mmCIF file of N, CA and C in Angstrom:
data_model
loop_
_atom_site.group_PDB
_atom_site.id
_atom_site.type_symbol
_atom_site.label_atom_id
_atom_site.label_comp_id
_atom_site.label_asym_id
_atom_site.label_seq_id
_atom_site.Cartn_x
_atom_site.Cartn_y
_atom_site.Cartn_z
ATOM 1 N N UNK A 1 -73.719 -30.950 69.468
ATOM 2 C CA UNK A 1 -72.867 -30.261 67.951
ATOM 3 C C UNK A 1 -71.787 -29.585 69.001
ATOM 4 N N UNK A 2 -70.926 -30.444 68.018
ATOM 5 C CA UNK A 2 -69.784 -29.202 68.317
ATOM 6 C C UNK A 2 -69.316 -28.590 67.828
ATOM 7 N N UNK A 3 -68.846 -27.229 68.058
ATOM 8 C CA UNK A 3 -68.522 -26.245 67.644
ATOM 9 C C UNK A 3 -66.274 -26.327 66.773
ATOM 10 N N UNK A 4 -66.221 -27.014 66.781
ATOM 11 C CA UNK A 4 -64.852 -27.154 66.300
ATOM 12 C C UNK A 4 -64.755 -27.037 64.242
ATOM 13 N N UNK A 5 -63.458 -26.363 63.812
ATOM 14 C CA UNK A 5 -63.364 -26.074 62.677
ATOM 15 C C UNK A 5 -62.989 -27.936 62.533
ATOM 16 N N UNK A 6 -63.040 -28.147 61.138
ATOM 17 C CA UNK A 6 -62.276 -29.738 61.046
ATOM 18 C C UNK A 6 -60.803 -29.694 60.712
ATOM 19 N N UNK A 7 -60.120 -30.815 60.566
ATOM 20 C CA UNK A 7 -58.805 -30.755 60.552
ATOM 21 C C UNK A 7 -58.486 -29.540 59.395
ATOM 22 N N UNK A 8 -59.198 -30.503 58.065
ATOM 23 C CA UNK A 8 -58.735 -30.077 56.841
ATOM 24 C C UNK A 8 -58.318 -28.172 56.363
ATOM 25 N N UNK A 9 -59.240 -27.258 57.598
ATOM 26 C CA UNK A 9 -59.053 -26.138 57.091
ATOM 27 C C UNK A 9 -57.400 -25.598 57.355
ATOM 28 N N UNK A 10 -56.885 -26.375 58.241
ATOM 29 C CA UNK A 10 -55.600 -26.259 58.280
ATOM 30 C C UNK A 10 -53.986 -26.646 57.803
ATOM 31 N N UNK A 11 -55.266 -27.482 57.079
ATOM 32 C CA UNK A 11 -54.016 -28.000 56.413
ATOM 33 C C UNK A 11 -53.505 -26.967 54.767
ATOM 34 N N UNK A 12 -52.045 -27.085 54.331
ATOM 35 C CA UNK A 12 -51.497 -26.482 53.194
ATOM 36 C C UNK A 12 -52.493 -27.042 52.062
ATOM 37 N N UNK A 13 -53.144 -25.884 51.416
ATOM 38 C CA UNK A 13 -53.697 -26.261 49.431
ATOM 39 C C UNK A 13 -52.726 -26.872 48.954
ATOM 40 N N UNK A 14 -53.457 -28.401 47.879
ATOM 41 C CA UNK A 14 -52.455 -28.777 47.131
ATOM 42 C C UNK A 14 -52.691 -28.085 46.159
ATOM 43 N N UNK A 15 -52.023 -29.877 45.187
ATOM 44 C CA UNK A 15 -52.386 -28.592 43.621
ATOM 45 C C UNK A 15 -53.734 -28.151 42.423
ATOM 46 N N UNK A 16 -54.638 -29.123 43.140
ATOM 47 C CA UNK A 16 -55.745 -28.487 42.928
ATOM 48 C C UNK A 16 -56.090 -27.624 43.366
ATOM 49 N N UNK A 17 -56.094 -27.051 44.435
ATOM 50 C CA UNK A 17 -56.271 -25.621 44.742
ATOM 51 C C UNK A 17 -55.643 -24.504 44.219
ATOM 52 N N UNK A 18 -54.332 -24.794 44.239
ATOM 53 C CA UNK A 18 -53.581 -23.945 43.931
ATOM 54 C C UNK A 18 -53.967 -23.586 42.021
ATOM 55 N N UNK A 19 -54.093 -24.961 41.760
ATOM 56 C CA UNK A 19 -54.328 -24.363 40.039
ATOM 57 C C UNK A 19 -55.490 -23.799 39.312
ATOM 58 N N UNK A 20 -56.407 -23.582 41.035
ATOM 59 C CA UNK A 20 -57.888 -22.818 40.689
ATOM 60 C C UNK A 20 -57.900 -21.991 41.175
ATOM 61 N N UNK A 21 -56.717 -20.727 41.428
ATOM 62 C CA UNK A 21 -56.537 -19.908 41.989
ATOM 63 C C UNK A 21 -56.992 -19.034 40.722
ATOM 64 N N UNK A 22 -56.309 -19.529 39.906
ATOM 65 C CA UNK A 22 -56.161 -17.992 38.920
ATOM 66 C C UNK A 22 -57.774 -18.308 38.134
ATOM 67 N N UNK A 23 -58.177 -19.064 38.430
ATOM 68 C CA UNK A 23 -59.830 -18.877 38.311
ATOM 69 C C UNK A 23 -60.589 -18.223 38.563
ATOM 70 N N UNK A 24 -60.717 -18.740 40.192
ATOM 71 C CA UNK A 24 -61.135 -18.014 40.788
ATOM 72 C C UNK A 24 -61.191 -16.018 40.909
ATOM 73 N N UNK A 25 -59.985 -15.655 40.674
ATOM 74 C CA UNK A 25 -59.676 -14.804 40.693
ATOM 75 C C UNK A 25 -60.547 -14.119 38.538
ATOM 76 N N UNK A 26 -60.280 -14.323 38.317
ATOM 77 C CA UNK A 26 -61.413 -14.247 36.913
ATOM 78 C C UNK A 26 -63.159 -13.975 37.040
ATOM 79 N N UNK A 27 -63.267 -14.839 37.969
ATOM 80 C CA UNK A 27 -64.402 -15.243 38.933
ATOM 81 C C UNK A 27 -64.784 -13.626 39.761
ATOM 82 N N UNK A 28 -64.014 -13.309 40.389
ATOM 83 C CA UNK A 28 -64.232 -12.479 41.108
ATOM 84 C C UNK A 28 -64.481 -10.967 40.799
ATOM 85 N N UNK A 29 -63.251 -10.953 39.507
ATOM 86 C CA UNK A 29 -63.824 -9.779 38.596
ATOM 87 C C UNK A 29 -64.579 -9.838 37.552
ATOM 88 N N UNK A 30 -65.128 -10.873 37.331
ATOM 89 C CA UNK A 30 -66.509 -10.732 36.179
ATOM 90 C C UNK A 30 -67.629 -9.929 37.440
ATOM 91 N N UNK A 31 -67.676 -11.496 38.631
ATOM 92 C CA UNK A 31 -68.552 -10.970 39.360
ATOM 93 C C UNK A 31 -68.624 -9.448 40.408
ATOM 94 N N UNK A 32 -67.630 -9.105 40.262
ATOM 95 C CA UNK A 32 -67.335 -7.419 40.604
ATOM 96 C C UNK A 32 -67.705 -6.155 39.550
ATOM 97 N N UNK A 33 -66.919 -6.654 38.394
ATOM 98 C CA UNK A 33 -68.251 -5.600 37.215
ATOM 99 C C UNK A 33 -69.618 -6.387 37.290
ATOM 100 N N UNK A 34 -69.837 -7.110 37.064
ATOM 101 C CA UNK A 34 -71.512 -7.143 37.319
ATOM 102 C C UNK A 34 -72.546 -6.807 38.476
ATOM 103 N N UNK A 35 -71.807 -7.109 39.216
ATOM 104 C CA UNK A 35 -72.733 -5.896 40.990
ATOM 105 C C UNK A 35 -72.245 -4.806 40.887
ATOM 106 N N UNK A 36 -71.308 -4.151 40.230
ATOM 107 C CA UNK A 36 -71.174 -3.134 40.303
ATOM 108 C C UNK A 36 -71.855 -2.158 39.187
ATOM 109 N N UNK A 37 -72.096 -3.223 37.705
ATOM 110 C CA UNK A 37 -72.914 -2.718 36.145
ATOM 111 C C UNK A 37 -74.731 -2.719 36.139
ATOM 112 N N UNK A 38 -74.949 -3.214 37.753
ATOM 113 C CA UNK A 38 -76.762 -3.922 38.034
ATOM 114 C C UNK A 38 -76.953 -2.173 38.223
ATOM 115 N N UNK A 39 -78.557 -1.592 37.987
ATOM 116 C CA UNK A 39 -78.887 -0.714 38.365
ATOM 117 C C UNK A 39 -79.163 -0.469 39.271
ATOM 118 N N UNK A 40 -79.084 0.608 39.875
ATOM 119 C CA UNK A 40 -79.723 0.940 41.244
ATOM 120 C C UNK A 40 -81.134 2.101 41.087
ATOM 121 N N UNK A 41 -81.480 1.756 42.351
ATOM 122 C CA UNK A 41 -82.805 2.357 42.431
ATOM 123 C C UNK A 41 -83.178 2.889 43.661
ATOM 124 N N UNK A 42 -83.601 4.046 43.542
ATOM 125 C CA UNK A 42 -84.246 4.699 45.059
ATOM 126 C C UNK A 42 -85.635 4.195 46.073
ATOM 127 N N UNK A 43 -86.044 4.054 47.178
ATOM 128 C CA UNK A 43 -87.316 3.487 47.224
ATOM 129 C C UNK A 43 -87.381 4.229 49.096
ATOM 130 N N UNK A 44 -88.317 3.969 48.620
ATOM 131 C CA UNK A 44 -88.835 4.862 49.781
ATOM 132 C C UNK A 44 -89.024 4.434 51.112
ATOM 133 N N UNK A 45 -89.202 2.845 51.194
ATOM 134 C CA UNK A 45 -88.973 1.710 52.316
ATOM 135 C C UNK A 45 -87.620 1.519 52.565
ATOM 136 N N UNK A 46 -87.067 0.948 53.641
ATOM 137 C CA UNK A 46 -86.151 0.552 53.908
ATOM 138 C C UNK A 46 -85.687 -0.735 53.637
ATOM 139 N N UNK A 47 -84.353 -1.261 53.241
ATOM 140 C CA UNK A 47 -84.368 -2.691 52.585
ATOM 141 C C UNK A 47 -83.128 -4.083 53.334
ATOM 142 N N UNK A 48 -83.631 -5.008 54.142
ATOM 143 C CA UNK A 48 -82.584 -5.836 54.056
ATOM 144 C C UNK A 48 -82.570 -6.954 53.157
ATOM 145 N N UNK A 49 -81.122 -6.714 52.779
ATOM 146 C CA UNK A 49 -80.880 -7.630 51.970
ATOM 147 C C UNK A 49 -79.981 -8.992 52.608
ATOM 148 N N UNK A 50 -80.843 -10.220 52.290
ATOM 149 C CA UNK A 50 -80.543 -11.485 53.281
ATOM 150 C C UNK A 50 -79.580 -12.604 52.146
ATOM 151 N N UNK A 51 -78.505 -12.860 51.912
ATOM 152 C CA UNK A 51 -78.223 -14.147 51.796
ATOM 153 C C UNK A 51 -76.457 -13.358 51.017
ATOM 154 N N UNK A 52 -76.339 -13.858 49.854
ATOM 155 C CA UNK A 52 -75.320 -13.497 48.814
ATOM 156 C C UNK A 52 -74.917 -13.998 47.240
ATOM 157 N N UNK A 53 -74.203 -13.160 46.505
ATOM 158 C CA UNK A 53 -74.324 -13.425 45.501
ATOM 159 C C UNK A 53 -73.883 -14.777 45.067
ATOM 160 N N UNK A 54 -74.734 -15.690 44.318
ATOM 161 C CA UNK A 54 -74.104 -17.441 43.845
ATOM 162 C C UNK A 54 -75.033 -17.117 42.513
ATOM 163 N N UNK A 55 -74.731 -18.522 41.823
ATOM 164 C CA UNK A 55 -75.227 -18.545 40.341
ATOM 165 C C UNK A 55 -75.646 -19.688 40.658
ATOM 166 N N UNK A 56 -77.030 -19.799 40.308
ATOM 167 C CA UNK A 56 -78.202 -21.090 40.336
ATOM 168 C C UNK A 56 -78.853 -20.829 41.502
ATOM 169 N N UNK A 57 -79.358 -21.977 42.076
ATOM 170 C CA UNK A 57 -79.851 -22.433 43.342
ATOM 171 C C UNK A 57 -79.320 -22.774 44.216
ATOM 172 N N UNK A 58 -79.527 -22.027 45.604
ATOM 173 C CA UNK A 58 -78.231 -23.044 46.531
ATOM 174 C C UNK A 58 -79.198 -23.482 47.461
ATOM 175 N N UNK A 59 -80.759 -23.730 47.713
ATOM 176 C CA UNK A 59 -81.644 -24.338 48.089
ATOM 177 C C UNK A 59 -81.311 -23.890 50.085
ATOM 178 N N UNK A 60 -80.805 -22.638 49.728
ATOM 179 C CA UNK A 60 -80.636 -21.347 51.285
ATOM 180 C C UNK A 60 -81.839 -20.594 51.004
ATOM 181 N N UNK A 61 -82.887 -20.611 52.418
ATOM 182 C CA UNK A 61 -84.075 -19.917 52.230
ATOM 183 C C UNK A 61 -84.202 -19.236 53.412
ATOM 184 N N UNK A 62 -84.163 -17.662 53.926
ATOM 185 C CA UNK A 62 -84.069 -16.709 55.292
ATOM 186 C C UNK A 62 -84.726 -17.434 55.759
ATOM 187 N N UNK A 63 -84.888 -17.462 57.083
ATOM 188 C CA UNK A 63 -85.479 -18.267 58.524
ATOM 189 C C UNK A 63 -85.550 -16.089 59.551
ATOM 190 N N UNK A 64 -87.135 -15.989 59.718
ATOM 191 C CA UNK A 64 -87.059 -15.321 61.064
ATOM 192 C C UNK A 64 -87.222 -15.607 61.718
#
């Protein structure tokens, strides 16, 4: 399995990507506010978080 970056990673963004930039900024602000407002609890056991903040199911399952 080759580990090369796909060629489109190095291309300049087209108008569609540029048009979505303001929406991504709004999403980032809302997500950040939501993450900061989440209730925090003190737990006695160490906690390891795996994954990221997503909307809906992404089909990702942690594998040990």
